[in-house]
PDB file of C-alpha atoms in Angstrom:
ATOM      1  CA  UNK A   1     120.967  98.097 249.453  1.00  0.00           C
ATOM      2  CA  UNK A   2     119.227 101.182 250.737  1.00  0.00           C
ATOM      3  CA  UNK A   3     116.729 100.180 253.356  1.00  0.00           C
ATOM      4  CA  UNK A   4     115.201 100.850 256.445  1.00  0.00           C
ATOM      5  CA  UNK A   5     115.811  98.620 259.172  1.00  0.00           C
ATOM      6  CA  UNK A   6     113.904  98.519 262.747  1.00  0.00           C
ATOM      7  CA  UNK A   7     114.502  96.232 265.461  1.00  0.00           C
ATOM      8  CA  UNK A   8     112.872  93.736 267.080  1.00  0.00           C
ATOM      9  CA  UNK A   9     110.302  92.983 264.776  1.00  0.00           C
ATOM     10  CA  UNK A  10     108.365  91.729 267.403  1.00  0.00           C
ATOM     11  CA  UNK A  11     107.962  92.221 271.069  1.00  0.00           C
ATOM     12  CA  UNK A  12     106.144  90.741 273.683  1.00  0.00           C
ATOM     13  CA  UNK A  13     106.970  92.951 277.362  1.00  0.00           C
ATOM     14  CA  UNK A  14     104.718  94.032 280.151  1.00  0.00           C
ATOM     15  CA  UNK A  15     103.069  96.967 281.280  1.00  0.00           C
ATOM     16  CA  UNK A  16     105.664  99.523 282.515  1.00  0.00           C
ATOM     17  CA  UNK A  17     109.161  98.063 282.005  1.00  0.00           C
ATOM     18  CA  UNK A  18     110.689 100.230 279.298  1.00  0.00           C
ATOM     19  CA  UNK A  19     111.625  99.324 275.936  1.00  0.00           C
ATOM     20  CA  UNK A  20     113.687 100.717 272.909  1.00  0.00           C
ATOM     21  CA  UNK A  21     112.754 100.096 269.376  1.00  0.00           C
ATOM     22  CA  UNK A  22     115.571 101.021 267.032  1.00  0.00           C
ATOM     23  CA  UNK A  23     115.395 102.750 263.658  1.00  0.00           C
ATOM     24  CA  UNK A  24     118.409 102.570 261.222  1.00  0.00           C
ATOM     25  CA  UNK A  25     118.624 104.276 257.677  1.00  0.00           C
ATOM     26  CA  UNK A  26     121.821 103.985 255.206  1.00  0.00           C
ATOM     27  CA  UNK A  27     120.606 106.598 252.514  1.00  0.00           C
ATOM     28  CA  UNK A  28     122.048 109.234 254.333  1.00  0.00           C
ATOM     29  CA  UNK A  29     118.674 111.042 254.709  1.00  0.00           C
ATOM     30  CA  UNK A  30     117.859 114.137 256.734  1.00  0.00           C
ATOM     31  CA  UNK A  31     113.785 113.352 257.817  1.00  0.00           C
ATOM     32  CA  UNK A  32     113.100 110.421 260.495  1.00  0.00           C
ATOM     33  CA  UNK A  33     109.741 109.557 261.381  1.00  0.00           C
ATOM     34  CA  UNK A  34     107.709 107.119 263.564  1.00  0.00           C
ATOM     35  CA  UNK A  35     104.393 106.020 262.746  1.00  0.00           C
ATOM     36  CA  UNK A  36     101.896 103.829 264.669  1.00  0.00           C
ATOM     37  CA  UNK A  37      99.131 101.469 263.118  1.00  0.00           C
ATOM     38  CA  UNK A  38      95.946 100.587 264.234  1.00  0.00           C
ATOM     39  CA  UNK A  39      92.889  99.210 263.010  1.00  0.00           C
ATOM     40  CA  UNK A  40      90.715 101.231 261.489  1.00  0.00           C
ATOM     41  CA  UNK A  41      92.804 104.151 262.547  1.00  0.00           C
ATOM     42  CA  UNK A  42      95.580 103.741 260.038  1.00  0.00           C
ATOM     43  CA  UNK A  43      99.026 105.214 260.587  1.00  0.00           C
ATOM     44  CA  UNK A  44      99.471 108.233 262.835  1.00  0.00           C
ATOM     45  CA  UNK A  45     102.680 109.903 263.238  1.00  0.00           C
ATOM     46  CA  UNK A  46     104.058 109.918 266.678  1.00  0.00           C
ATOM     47  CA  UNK A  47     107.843 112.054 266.133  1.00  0.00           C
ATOM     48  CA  UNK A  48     109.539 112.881 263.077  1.00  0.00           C
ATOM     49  CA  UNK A  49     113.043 114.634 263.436  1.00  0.00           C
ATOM     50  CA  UNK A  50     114.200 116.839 260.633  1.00  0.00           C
ATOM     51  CA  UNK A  51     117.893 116.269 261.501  1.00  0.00           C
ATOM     52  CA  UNK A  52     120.704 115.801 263.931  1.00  0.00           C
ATOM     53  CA  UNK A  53     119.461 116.578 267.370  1.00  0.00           C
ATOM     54  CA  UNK A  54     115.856 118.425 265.725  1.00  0.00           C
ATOM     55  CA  UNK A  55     112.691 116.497 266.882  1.00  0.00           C
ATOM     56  CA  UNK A  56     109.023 117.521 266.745  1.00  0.00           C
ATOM     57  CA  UNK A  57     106.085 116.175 267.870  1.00  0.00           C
ATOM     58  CA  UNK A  58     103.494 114.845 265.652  1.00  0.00           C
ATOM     59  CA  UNK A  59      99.748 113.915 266.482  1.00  0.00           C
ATOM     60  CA  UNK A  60     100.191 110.816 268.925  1.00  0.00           C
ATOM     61  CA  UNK A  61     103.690 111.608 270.885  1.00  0.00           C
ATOM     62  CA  UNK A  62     102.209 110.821 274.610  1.00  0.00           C
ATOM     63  CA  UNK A  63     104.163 108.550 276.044  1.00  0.00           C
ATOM     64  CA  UNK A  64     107.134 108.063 273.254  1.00  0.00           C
ATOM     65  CA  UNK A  65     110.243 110.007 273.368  1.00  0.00           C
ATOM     66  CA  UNK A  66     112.998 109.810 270.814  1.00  0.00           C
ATOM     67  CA  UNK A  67     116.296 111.125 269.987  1.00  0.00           C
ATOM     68  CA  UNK A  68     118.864 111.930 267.100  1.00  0.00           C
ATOM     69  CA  UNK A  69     122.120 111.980 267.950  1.00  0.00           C
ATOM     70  CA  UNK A  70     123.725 110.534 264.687  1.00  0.00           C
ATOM     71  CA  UNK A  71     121.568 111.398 261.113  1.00  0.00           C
ATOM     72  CA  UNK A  72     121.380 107.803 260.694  1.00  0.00           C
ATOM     73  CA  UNK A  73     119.340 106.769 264.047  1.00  0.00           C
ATOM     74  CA  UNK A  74     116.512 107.340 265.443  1.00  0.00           C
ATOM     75  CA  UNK A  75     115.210 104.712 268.438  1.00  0.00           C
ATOM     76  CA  UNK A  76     111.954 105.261 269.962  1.00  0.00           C
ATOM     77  CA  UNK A  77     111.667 104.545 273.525  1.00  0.00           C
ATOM     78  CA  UNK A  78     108.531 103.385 275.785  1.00  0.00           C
ATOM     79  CA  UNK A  79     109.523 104.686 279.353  1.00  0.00           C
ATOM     80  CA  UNK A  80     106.561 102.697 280.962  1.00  0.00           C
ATOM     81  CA  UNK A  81     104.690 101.097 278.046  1.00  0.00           C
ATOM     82  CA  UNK A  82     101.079 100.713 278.734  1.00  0.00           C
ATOM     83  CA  UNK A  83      98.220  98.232 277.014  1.00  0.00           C
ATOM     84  CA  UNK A  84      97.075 101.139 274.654  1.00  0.00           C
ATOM     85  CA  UNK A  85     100.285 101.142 273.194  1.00  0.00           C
ATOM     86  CA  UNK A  86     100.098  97.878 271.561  1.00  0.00           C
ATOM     87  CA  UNK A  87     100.464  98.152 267.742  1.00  0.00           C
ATOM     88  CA  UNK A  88     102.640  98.192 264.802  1.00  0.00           C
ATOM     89  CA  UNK A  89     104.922 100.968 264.340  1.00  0.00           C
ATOM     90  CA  UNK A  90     106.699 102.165 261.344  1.00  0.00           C
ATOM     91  CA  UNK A  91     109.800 104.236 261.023  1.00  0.00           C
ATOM     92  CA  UNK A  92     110.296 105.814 257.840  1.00  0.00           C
ATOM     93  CA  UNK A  93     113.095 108.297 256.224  1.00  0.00           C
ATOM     94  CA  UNK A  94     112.902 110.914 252.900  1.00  0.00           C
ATOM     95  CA  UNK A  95     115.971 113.163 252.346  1.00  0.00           C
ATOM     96  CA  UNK A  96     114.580 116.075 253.495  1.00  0.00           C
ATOM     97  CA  UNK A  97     111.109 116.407 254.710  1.00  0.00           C
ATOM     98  CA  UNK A  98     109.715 120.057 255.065  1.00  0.00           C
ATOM     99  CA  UNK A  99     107.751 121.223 251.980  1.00  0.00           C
ATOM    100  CA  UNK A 100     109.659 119.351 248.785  1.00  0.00           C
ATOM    101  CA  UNK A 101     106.884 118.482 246.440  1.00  0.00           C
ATOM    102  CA  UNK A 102     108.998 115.384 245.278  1.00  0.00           C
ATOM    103  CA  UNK A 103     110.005 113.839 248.954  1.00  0.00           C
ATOM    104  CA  UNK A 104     109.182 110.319 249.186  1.00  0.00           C
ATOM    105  CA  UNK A 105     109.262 108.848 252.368  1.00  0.00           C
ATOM    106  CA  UNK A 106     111.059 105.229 252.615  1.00  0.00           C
ATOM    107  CA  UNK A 107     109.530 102.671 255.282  1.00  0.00           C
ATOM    108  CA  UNK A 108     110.994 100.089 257.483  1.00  0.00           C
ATOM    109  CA  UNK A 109     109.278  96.421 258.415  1.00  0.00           C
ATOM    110  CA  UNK A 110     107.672  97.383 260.967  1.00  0.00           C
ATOM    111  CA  UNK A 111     108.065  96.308 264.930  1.00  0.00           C
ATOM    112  CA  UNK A 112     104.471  94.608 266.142  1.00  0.00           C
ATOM    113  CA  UNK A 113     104.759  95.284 269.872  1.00  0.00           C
ATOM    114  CA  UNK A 114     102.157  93.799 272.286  1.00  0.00           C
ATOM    115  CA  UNK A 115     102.072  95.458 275.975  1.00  0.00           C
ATOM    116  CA  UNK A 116     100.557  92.814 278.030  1.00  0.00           C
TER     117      UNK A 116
ATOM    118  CA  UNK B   1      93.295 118.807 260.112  1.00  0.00           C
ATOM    119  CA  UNK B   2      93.767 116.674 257.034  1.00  0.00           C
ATOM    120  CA  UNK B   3      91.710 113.699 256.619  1.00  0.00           C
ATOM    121  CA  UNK B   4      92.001 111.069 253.912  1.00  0.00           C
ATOM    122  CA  UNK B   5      89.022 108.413 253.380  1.00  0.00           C
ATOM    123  CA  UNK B   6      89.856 105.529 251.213  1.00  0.00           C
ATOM    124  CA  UNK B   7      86.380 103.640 249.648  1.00  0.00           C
ATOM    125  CA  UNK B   8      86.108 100.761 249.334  1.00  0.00           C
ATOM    126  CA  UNK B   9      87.618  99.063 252.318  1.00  0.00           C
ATOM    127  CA  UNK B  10      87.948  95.910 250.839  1.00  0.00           C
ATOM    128  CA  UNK B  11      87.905  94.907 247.175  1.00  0.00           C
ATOM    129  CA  UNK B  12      88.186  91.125 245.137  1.00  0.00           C
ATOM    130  CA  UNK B  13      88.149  90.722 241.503  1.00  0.00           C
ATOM    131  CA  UNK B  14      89.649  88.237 238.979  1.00  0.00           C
ATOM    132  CA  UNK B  15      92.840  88.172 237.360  1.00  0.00           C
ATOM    133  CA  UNK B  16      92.937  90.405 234.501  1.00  0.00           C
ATOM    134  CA  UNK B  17      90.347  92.739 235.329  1.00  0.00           C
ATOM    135  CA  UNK B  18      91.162  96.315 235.581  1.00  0.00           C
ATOM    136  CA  UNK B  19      90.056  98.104 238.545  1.00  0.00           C
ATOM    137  CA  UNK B  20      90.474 101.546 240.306  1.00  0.00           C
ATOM    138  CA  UNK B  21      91.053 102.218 243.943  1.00  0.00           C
ATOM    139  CA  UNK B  22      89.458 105.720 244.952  1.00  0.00           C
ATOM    140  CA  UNK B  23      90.975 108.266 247.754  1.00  0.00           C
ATOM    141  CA  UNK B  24      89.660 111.709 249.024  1.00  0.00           C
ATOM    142  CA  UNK B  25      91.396 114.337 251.098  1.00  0.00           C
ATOM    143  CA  UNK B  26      89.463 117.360 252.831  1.00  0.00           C
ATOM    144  CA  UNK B  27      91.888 119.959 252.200  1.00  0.00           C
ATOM    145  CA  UNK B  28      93.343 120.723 249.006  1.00  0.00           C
ATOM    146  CA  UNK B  29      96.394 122.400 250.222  1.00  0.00           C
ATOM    147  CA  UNK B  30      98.920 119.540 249.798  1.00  0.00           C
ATOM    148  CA  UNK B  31     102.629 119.225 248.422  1.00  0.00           C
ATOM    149  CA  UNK B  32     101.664 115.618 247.257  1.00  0.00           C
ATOM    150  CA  UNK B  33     100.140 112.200 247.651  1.00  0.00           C
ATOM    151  CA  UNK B  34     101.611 109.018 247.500  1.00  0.00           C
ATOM    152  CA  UNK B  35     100.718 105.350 246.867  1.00  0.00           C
ATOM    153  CA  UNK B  36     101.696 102.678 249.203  1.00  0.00           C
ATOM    154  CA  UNK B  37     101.539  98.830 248.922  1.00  0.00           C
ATOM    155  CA  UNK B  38     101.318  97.361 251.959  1.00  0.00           C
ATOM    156  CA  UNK B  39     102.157  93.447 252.054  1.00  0.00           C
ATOM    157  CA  UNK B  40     101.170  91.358 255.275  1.00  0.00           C
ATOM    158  CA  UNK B  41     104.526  91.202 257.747  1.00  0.00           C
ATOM    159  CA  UNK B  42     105.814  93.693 255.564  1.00  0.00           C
ATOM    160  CA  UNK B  43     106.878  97.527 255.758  1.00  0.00           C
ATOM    161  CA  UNK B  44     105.283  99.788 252.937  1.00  0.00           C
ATOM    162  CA  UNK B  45     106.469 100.359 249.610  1.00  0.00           C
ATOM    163  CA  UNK B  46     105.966 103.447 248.013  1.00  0.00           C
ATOM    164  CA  UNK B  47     104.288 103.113 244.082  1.00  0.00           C
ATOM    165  CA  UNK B  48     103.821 106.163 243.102  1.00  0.00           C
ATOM    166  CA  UNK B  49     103.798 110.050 244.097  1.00  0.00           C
ATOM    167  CA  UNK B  50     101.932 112.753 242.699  1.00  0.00           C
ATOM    168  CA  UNK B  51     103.307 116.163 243.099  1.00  0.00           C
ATOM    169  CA  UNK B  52     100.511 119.204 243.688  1.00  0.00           C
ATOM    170  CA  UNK B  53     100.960 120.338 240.177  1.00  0.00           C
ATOM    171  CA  UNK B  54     100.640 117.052 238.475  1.00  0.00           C
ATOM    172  CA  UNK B  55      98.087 115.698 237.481  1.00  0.00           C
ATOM    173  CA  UNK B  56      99.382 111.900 236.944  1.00  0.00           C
ATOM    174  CA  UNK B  57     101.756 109.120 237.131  1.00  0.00           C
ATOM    175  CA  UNK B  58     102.198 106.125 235.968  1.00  0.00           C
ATOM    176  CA  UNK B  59     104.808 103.348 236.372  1.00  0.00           C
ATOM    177  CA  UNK B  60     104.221  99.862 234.308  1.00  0.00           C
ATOM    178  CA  UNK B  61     100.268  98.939 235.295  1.00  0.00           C
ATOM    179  CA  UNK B  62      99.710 101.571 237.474  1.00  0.00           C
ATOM    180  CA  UNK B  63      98.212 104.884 236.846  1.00  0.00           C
ATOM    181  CA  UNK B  64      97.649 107.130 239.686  1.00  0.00           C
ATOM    182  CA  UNK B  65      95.857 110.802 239.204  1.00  0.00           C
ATOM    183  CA  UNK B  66      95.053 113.362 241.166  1.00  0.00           C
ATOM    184  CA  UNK B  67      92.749 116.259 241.386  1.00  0.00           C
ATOM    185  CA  UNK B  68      93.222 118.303 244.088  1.00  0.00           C
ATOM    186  CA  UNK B  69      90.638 120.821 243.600  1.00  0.00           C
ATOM    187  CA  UNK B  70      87.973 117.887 244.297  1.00  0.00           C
ATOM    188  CA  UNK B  71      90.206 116.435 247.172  1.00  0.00           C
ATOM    189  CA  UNK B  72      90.533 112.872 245.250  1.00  0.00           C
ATOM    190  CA  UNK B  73      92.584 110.572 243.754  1.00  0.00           C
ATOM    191  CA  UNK B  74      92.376 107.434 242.333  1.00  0.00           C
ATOM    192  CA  UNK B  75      94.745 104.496 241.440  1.00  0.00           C
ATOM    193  CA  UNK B  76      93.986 101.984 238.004  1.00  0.00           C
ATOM    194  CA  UNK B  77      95.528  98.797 237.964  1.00  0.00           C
ATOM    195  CA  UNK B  78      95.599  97.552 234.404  1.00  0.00           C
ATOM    196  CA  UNK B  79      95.321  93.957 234.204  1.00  0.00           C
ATOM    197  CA  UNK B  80      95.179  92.369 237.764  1.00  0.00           C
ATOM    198  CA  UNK B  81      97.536  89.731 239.036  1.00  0.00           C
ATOM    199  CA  UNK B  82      97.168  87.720 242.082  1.00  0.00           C
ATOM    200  CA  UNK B  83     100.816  88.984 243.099  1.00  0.00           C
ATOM    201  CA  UNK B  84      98.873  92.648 243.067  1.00  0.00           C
ATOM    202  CA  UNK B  85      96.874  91.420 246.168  1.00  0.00           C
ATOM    203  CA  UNK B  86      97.801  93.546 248.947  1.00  0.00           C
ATOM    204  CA  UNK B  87      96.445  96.588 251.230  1.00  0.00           C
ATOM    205  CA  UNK B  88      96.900  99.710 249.339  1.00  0.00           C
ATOM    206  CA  UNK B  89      97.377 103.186 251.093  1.00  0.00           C
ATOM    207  CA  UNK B  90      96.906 106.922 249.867  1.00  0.00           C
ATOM    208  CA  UNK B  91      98.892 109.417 251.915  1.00  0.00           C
ATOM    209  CA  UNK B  92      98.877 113.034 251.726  1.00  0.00           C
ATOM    210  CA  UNK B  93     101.666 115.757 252.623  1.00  0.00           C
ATOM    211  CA  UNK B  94      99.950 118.747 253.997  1.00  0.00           C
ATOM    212  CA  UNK B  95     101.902 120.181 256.491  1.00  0.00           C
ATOM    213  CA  UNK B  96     105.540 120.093 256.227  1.00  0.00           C
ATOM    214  CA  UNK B  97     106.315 117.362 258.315  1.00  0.00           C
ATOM    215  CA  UNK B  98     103.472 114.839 258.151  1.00  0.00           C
ATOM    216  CA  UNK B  99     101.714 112.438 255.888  1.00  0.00           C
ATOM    217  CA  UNK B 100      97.813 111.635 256.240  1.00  0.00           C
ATOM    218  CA  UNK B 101      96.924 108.369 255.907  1.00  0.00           C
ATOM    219  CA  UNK B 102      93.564 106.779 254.885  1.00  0.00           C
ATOM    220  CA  UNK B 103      92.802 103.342 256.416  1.00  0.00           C
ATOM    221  CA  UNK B 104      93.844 101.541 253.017  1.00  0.00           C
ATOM    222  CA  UNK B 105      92.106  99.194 250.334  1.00  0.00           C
ATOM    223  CA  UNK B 106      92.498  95.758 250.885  1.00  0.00           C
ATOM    224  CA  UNK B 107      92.738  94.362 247.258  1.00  0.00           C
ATOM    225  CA  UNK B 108      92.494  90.482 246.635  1.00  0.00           C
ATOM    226  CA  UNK B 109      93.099  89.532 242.929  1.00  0.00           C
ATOM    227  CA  UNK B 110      91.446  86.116 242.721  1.00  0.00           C
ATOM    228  CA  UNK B 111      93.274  83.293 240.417  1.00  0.00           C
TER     229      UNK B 111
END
């Protein structure tokens, strides 16, 4: 089955021990992203990576890093998670990003991650 | 920068009625928008996408159009079910690498 897949789905950690969240795709696409979600903000993209070792910030990376050493992973770590980073985050693949007009962008579960 | 508004935040009607979910984008240079269903607990599922030179799409109930010239778009539901009940997102791809997302529509299809 092509999917998605993100783990934990849920985490519970304290302020400045660091964390990974993976991010697994099987559909052999090119474009990884990680989105946050927050009330009344709705999702904002943190990175996306356009392939093997290519990432990019988008318009919330401050404290996140990432990386992409295989096409089919992408983890996002929290070096020293803080309060203000407690929300759900999305990671989410399309074949091939950029400009295609016909990209559709395939979402994992989600990860709700509280920073106490 | 892109911004999406989705009106109205929250919506409830009965089974069977139709009903239309509304979205509107500030800047009409976009490759497309996309239709999300968002279930509680649940990642998002993509419904439909509109390219920027269609001008609709439809897959079983659901009709989405698009007009980019006003900056809208709007999504019908033909026949409501209570299994329809879910948040609904519009997204738009402006910028090569990101979607916009508007805050959602949280739809509740009453029995």
């Amino acid at each position: 089955e092509a999917q998605v897949t993100q783990n934990p789905r849920y985490l519970i950690t304290v302020t400045g021990k660091k964390l990974t969240v993976t991010c697994s795709q099987n559909m052999n696409h090119e474009y990884m992203s990680w989105y946050r979600q927050d009330p009344g903000l709705g999702l904002r993209q943190i990175y996306y990576s356009m392939n093997v070792e290519v990432t990019d910030k988008g318009d919330v990376p401050e404290g996140y890093k990432v990386s992409r050493k295989e096409k089919r992973n992408f983890p996002l770590i929290l070096e020293s998670p803080s309060p203000n980073q407690t929300s759900l985050y999305f990671c989410a693949s399309s074949l091939a990003g950029g400009s295609l007009a016909t990209d559709t962008q395939y979402f994992g579960p989600g990860t709700r991650l509280t920073v106490l | 920068k892109q911004e999406v508004t989705q009106i109205p935040a929250a919506l409830s009607v009965p089974e069977g009625e139709n009903l239309v979910l509304n979205c509107s984008f500030t800047d009409s240079a976009i490759y497309n928008l996309q239709w999300f269903r968002q279930d509680p607990g649940k990642g998002l599922t993509s419904l439909l996408l509109i390219q920027s030179s269609q001008r609709e799409q439809t897959s079983g109930r659901l009709n989405a159009s698009l007009d980019k010239s006003s900056g809208r778009s709007t999504l019908y539901i033909a026949a409501s079910q209570p299994g329809d009940s879910a948040t609904y997102l519009c997204a738009v791809k402006s910028g090569a690498n990101n979607l916009f997302f508007g805050t959602g529509t949280r739809l509740t299809v009453i029995p």
